[in-house]
Coordinates of C-alpha atoms in Angstrom, one line a residue:
X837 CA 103.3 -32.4 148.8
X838 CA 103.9 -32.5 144.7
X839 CA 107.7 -32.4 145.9
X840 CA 107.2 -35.7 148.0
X841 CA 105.3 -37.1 145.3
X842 CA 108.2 -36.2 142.9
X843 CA 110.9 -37.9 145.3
X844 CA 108.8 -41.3 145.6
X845 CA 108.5 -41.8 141.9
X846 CA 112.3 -41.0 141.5
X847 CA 113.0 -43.2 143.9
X848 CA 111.3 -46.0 142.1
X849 CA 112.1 -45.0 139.1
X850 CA 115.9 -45.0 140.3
X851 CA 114.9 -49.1 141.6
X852 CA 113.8 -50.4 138.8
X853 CA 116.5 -48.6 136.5
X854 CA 119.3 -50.1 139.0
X855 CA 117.6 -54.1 138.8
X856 CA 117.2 -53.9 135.4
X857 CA 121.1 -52.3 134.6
X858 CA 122.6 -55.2 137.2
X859 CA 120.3 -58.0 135.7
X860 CA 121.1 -56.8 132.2
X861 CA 125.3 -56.8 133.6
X862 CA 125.1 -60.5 135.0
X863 CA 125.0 -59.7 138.7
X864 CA 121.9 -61.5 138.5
X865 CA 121.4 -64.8 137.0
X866 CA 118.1 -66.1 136.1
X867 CA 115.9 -67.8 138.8
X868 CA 118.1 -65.9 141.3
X869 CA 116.4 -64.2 144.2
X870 CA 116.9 -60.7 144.4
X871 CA 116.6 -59.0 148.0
X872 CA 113.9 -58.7 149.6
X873 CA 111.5 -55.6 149.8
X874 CA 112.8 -55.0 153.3
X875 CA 116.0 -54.5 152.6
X876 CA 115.6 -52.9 148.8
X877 CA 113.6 -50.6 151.3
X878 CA 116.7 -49.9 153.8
X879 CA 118.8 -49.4 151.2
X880 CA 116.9 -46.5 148.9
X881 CA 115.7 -45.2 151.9
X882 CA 112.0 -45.5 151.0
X883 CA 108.7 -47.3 151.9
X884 CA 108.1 -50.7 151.4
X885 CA 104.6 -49.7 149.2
X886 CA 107.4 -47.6 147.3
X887 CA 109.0 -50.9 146.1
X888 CA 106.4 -53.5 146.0
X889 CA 105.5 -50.9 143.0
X890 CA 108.8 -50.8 141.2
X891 CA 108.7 -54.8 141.5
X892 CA 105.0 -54.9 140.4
X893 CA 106.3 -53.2 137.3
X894 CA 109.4 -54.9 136.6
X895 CA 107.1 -58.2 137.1
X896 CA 105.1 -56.7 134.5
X897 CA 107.6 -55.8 132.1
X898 CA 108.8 -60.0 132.2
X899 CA 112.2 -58.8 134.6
X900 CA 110.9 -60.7 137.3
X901 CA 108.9 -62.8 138.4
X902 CA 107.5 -63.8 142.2
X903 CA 106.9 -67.1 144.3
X904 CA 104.5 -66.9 146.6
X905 CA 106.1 -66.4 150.4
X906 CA 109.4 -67.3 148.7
X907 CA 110.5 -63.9 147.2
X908 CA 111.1 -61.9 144.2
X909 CA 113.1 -64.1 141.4
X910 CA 114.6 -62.7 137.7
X911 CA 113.2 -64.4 135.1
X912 CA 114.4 -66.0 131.8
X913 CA 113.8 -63.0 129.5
X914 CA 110.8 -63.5 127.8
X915 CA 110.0 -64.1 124.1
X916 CA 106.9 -62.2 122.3
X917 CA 104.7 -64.3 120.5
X918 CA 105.2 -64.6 117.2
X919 CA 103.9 -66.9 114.3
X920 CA 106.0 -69.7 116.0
X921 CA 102.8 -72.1 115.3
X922 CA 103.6 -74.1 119.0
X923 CA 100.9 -74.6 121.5
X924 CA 101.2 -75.2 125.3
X925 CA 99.1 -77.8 126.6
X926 CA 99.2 -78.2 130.6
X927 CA 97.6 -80.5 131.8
X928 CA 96.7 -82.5 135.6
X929 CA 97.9 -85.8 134.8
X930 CA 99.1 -86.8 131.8
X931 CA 97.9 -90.6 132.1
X932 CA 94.3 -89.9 133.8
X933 CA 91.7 -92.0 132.5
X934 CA 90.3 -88.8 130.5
X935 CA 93.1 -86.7 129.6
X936 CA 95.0 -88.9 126.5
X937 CA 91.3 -89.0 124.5
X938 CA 91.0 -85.1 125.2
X939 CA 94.8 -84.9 124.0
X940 CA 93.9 -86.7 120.6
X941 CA 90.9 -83.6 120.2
X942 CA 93.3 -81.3 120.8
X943 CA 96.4 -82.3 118.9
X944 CA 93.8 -83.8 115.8
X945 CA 92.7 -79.7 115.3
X946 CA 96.3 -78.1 115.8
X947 CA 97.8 -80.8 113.5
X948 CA 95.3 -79.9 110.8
X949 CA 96.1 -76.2 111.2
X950 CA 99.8 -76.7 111.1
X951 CA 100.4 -76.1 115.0
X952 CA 102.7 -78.4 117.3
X953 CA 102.2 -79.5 120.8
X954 CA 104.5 -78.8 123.7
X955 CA 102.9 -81.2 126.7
X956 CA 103.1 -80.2 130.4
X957 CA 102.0 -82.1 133.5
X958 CA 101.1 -80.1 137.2
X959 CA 100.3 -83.4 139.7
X960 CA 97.3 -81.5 140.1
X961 CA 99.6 -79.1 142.2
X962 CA 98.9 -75.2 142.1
X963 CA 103.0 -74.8 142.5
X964 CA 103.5 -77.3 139.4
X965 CA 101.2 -75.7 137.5
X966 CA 103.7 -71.7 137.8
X967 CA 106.4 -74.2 137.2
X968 CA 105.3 -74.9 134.1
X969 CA 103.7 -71.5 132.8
X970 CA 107.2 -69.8 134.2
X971 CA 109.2 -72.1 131.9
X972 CA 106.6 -71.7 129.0
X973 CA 106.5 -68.4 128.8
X974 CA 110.2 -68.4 128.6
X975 CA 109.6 -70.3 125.2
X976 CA 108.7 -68.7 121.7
X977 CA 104.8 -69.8 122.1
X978 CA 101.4 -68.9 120.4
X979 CA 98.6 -70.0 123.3
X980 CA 97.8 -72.2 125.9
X981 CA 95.2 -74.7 126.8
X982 CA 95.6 -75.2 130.6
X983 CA 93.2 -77.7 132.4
X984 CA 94.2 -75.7 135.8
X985 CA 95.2 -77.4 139.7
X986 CA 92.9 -77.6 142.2
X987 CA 90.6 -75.2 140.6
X988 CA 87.9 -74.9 143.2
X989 CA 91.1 -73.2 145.6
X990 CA 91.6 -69.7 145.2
X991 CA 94.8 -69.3 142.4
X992 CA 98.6 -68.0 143.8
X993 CA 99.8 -67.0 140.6
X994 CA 97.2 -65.1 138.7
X995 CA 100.0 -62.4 138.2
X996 CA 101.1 -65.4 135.5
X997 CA 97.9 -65.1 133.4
X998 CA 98.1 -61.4 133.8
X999 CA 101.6 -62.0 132.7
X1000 CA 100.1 -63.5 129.2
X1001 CA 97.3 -61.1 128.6
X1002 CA 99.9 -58.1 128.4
X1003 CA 102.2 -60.1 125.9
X1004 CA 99.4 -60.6 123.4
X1005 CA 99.1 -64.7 124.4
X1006 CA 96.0 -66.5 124.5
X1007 CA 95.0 -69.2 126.3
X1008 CA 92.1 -71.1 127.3
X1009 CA 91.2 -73.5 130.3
X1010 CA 89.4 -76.9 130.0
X1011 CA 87.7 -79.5 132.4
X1012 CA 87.5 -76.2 134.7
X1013 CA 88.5 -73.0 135.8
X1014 CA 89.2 -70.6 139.1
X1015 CA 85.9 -68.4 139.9
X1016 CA 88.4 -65.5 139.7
X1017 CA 88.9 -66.0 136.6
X1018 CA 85.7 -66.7 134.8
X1019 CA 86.0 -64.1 132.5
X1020 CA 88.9 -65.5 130.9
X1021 CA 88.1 -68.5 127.8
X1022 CA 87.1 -71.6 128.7
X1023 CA 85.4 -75.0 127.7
X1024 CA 83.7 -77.3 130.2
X1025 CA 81.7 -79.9 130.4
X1026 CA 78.4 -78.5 131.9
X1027 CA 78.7 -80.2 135.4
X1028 CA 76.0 -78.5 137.5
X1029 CA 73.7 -80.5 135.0
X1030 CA 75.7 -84.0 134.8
X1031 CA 75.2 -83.8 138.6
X1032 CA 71.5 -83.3 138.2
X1033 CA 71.0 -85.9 135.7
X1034 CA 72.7 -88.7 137.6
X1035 CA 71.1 -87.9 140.4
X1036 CA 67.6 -87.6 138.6
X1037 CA 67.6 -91.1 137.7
X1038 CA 68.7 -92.5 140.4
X1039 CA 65.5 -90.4 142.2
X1040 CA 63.3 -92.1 139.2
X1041 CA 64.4 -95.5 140.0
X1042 CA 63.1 -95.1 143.6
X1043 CA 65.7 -94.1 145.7
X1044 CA 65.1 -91.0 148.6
X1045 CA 68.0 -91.6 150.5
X1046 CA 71.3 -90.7 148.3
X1047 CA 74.7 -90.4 149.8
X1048 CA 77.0 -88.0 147.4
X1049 CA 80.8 -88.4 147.5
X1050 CA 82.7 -85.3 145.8
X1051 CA 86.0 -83.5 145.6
X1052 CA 86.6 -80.5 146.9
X1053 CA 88.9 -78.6 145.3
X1054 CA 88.4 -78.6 141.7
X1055 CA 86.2 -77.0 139.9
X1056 CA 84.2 -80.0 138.8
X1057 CA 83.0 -81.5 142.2
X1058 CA 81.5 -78.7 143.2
X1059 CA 79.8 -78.0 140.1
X1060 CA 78.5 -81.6 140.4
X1061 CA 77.4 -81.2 143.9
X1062 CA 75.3 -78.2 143.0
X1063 CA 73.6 -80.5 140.2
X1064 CA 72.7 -83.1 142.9
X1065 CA 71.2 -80.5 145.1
X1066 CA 69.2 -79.3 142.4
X1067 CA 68.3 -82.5 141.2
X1068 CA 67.2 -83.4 144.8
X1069 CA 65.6 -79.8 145.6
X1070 CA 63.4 -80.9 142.3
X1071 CA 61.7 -83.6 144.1
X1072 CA 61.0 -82.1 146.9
X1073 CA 64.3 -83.8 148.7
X1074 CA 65.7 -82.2 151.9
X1075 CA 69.1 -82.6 151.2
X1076 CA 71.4 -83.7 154.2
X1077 CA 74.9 -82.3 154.4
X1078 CA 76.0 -85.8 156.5
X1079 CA 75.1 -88.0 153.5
X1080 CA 77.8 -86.4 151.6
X1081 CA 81.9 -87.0 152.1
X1082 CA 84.1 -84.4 150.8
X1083 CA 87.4 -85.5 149.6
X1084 CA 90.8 -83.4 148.3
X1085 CA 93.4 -84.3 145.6
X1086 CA 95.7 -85.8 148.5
X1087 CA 93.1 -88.1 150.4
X1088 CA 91.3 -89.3 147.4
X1089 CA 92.6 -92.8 147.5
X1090 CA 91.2 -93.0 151.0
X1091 CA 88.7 -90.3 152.2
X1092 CA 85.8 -91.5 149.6
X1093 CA 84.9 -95.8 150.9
X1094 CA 85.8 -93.7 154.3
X1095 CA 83.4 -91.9 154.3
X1096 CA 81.0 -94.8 153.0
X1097 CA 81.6 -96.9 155.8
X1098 CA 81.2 -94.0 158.3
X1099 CA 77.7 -94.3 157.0
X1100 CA 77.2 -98.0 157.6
X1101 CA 78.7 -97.9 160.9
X1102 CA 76.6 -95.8 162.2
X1103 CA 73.4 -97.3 161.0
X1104 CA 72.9 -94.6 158.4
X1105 CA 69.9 -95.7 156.0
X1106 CA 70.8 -95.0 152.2
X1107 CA 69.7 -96.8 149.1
X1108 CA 72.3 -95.0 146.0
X1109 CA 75.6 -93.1 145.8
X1110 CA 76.1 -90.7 143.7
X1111 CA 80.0 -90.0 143.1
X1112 CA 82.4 -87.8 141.6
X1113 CA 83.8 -89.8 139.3
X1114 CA 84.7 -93.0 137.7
X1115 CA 87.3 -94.2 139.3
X1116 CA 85.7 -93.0 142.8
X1117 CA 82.5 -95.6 141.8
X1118 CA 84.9 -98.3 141.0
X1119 CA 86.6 -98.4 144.3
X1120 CA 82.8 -97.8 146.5
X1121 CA 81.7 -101.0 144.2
X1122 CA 85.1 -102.7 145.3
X1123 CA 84.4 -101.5 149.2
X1124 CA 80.8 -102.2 149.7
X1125 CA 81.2 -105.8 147.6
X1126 CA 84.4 -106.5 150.5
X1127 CA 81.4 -106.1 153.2
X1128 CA 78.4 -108.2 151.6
X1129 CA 76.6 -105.2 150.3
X1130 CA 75.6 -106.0 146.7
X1131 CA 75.3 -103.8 143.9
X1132 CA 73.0 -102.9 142.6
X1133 CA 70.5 -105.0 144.8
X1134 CA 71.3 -103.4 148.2
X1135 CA 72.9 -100.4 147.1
X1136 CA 73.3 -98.1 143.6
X1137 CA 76.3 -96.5 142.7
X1138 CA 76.7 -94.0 139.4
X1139 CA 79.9 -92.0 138.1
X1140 CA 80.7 -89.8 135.8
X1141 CA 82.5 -89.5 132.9
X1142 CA 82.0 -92.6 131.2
X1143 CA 85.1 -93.7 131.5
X1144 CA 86.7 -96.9 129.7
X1145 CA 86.7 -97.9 133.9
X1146 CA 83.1 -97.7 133.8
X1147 CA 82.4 -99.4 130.6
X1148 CA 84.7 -102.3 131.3
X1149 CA 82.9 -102.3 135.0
X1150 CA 79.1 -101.4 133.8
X1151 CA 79.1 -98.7 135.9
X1152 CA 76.3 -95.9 135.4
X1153 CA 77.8 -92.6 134.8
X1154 CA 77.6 -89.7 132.9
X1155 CA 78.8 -89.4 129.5
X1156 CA 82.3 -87.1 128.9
X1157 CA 82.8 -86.0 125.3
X1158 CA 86.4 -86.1 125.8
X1159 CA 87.4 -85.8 122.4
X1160 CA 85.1 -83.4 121.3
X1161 CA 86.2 -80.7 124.6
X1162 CA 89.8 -81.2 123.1
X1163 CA 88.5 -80.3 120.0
X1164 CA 86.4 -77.3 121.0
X1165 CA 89.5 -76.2 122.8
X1166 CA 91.6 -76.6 120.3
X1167 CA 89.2 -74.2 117.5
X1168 CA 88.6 -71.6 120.4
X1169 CA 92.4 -70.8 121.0
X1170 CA 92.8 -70.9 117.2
X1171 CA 89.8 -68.5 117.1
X1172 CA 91.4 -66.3 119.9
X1173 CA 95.1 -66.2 117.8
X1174 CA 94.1 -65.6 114.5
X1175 CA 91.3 -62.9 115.7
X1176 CA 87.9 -64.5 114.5
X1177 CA 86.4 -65.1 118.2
X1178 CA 86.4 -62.5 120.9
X1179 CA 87.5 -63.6 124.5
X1180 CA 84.0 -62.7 125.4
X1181 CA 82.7 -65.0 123.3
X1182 CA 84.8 -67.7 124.2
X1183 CA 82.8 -69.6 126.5
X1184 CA 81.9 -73.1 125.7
X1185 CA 79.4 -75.8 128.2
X1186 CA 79.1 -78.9 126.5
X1187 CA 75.9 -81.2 127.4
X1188 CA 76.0 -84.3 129.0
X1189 CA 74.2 -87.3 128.7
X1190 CA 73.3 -90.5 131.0
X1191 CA 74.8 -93.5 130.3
X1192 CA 72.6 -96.6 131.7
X1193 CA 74.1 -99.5 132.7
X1194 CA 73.9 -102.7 135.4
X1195 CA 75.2 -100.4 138.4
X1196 CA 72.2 -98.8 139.0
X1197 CA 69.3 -101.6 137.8

């Protein structure tokens, strides 16, 4: 038994030696694909768990890195934080309607403590967003702010953020995070409670029957769908799964006034919509106006995020401190680097507030 024992580790300790002599000898370049766990496994003669482990530890030492269902790859060798005084920011979009006032929080803090900005962009894509922390972490960096991809989906590449607790780098998410990872710093707008509030007054203002439109795979629709359940749950509403039209990242020019209409043509009764965002409420305004539905005498329709879109369009909404979430990002990463805040303790929910305005009176 301790003899088998003693052969495995050797044998994995003889992998990971041979990698890291032929990566260090140029018989692999970076981003190159090693070979696969199969045939590592043919050719040492062992298991397949037996590798898996010696790659799991060469990942962990920043040889390596993996792609999910792609395969092993070597990485660019990594360089330890030091007192470089640059900042990753990753972000969804770069020009959303939100992000450039959360930017000017963010870079207003790091510029007063001396820190520069290096800007990355994911498309909202879970792949863009390990393109981008792969080629960071190749760079001389001292923390992250990530807003993260299609939060509410379960993340591929948590090995990344493992990645950056072992090298000493800290990071922090903003506008959400993945429930796996809840743990980890963050500052948020508290959603749960926009959603209630918007839903609240339109439930003051009369209405019983409210259709909800909200995304469904970040972190913030279904956070806002939990507040317009509990708003309606409050008063004494049976909420009604059919009143409310899911929509993803990729359908969300579409799927939202689709799911409006479904509603109509099928003789539906509904007085308000609550919807995810904005932008969402500008284009259900723009579709129910097309049909001869007027708003806000036939229908109601509320946003969030108060928005220049929803100013410009008096849309109801929910207020988004944008600036101020930059800035509370911005003070808790510089709280995590220089010691004086504790990732336990690095948990921030800012309060919303309703913004009134002729799209619901």
């Amino acid at each position: 038994m301790y003899y088998h024992i003693d052969m495995i580790n050797s044998k994995n300790e003889l992998i990971i030696k041979d990698i890291k002599k032929a990566i260090n000898a140029g018989k692999y370049e970076v981003n190159q694909k090693i070979p696969s766990e199969n045939q590592l496994a043919e050719q040492y003669g062992v298991s397949r768990q037996t590798v898996r482990k010696a790659l799991g530890k060469l990942i962990d030492e920043g040889y390596l890195y993996s792609r999910h269902g792609s395969g092993t790859y070597v990485k660019q060798p990594l360089v330890k934080r030091g007192n470089s005084k640059n900042i990753a920011v990753v972000s969804t979009y770069m020009s959303d309607y939100i992000f450039p006032r959360v930017i000017q929080g963010i870079n207003q803090v790091l510029s007063d403590n001396s820190y520069s900005i290096l800007l990355k962009t994911t498309n909202n894509s879970r792949k863009g967003e390990a393109w981008c922390m792969e080629e960071l972490l190749s760079k001389n960096i001292d923390g992250m702010i990530i807003e993260p991809s299609q939060s509410a989906i379960s993340c591929q590449h948590q090995v990344l953020y493992d990645q950056m607790d072992s090298m000493g780098i800290p990071y922090v998410f903003i506008q959400g995070c993945y429930e796996a990872m809840m743990d980890r710093p963050y500052v948020m707008l508290d959603d749960v409670e926009g959603g209630r509030l918007i839903t609240e007054h339109l439930i003051k203002l009369g209405h019983k029957r409210i259709a909800g439109i909200f995304k469904a795979d970040d972190t913030q629709g279904i956070l806002r769908h939990k507040g317009y359940v509990k708003a309606l749950q409050e008063a004494g509403i049976s909420y009604d799964p059919d009143m409310v039209t899911w929509f993803h990242t990729k359908d969300r020019s579409t799927k939202p006034m689709e799911g409006i209409l479904r509603l109509i043509e099928n003789g539906v009764s509904f007085h308000a919509v609550v919807c995810y965002n904005d932008e969402i409420a500008a284009d259900v305004i723009k579709g129910l106006t097309n049909i001869g539905r007027s708003v806000p005498h036939d229908i109601s329709v509320t946003g969030f995020d108060n928005s220049l879109l929803a100013k410009s369009r008096g849309i109801t909404t929910v207020s988004h401190p944008q600036e101020e979430l930059g800035k509370a990002a911005a003070e808790t990463l510089i709280g995590l680097i220089n010691g004086s805040l504790s990732r336990k303790d690095a948990h921030v929910l800012l309060k919303p507030e309703l913004v009134e305005r002729k799209s619901t009176l």
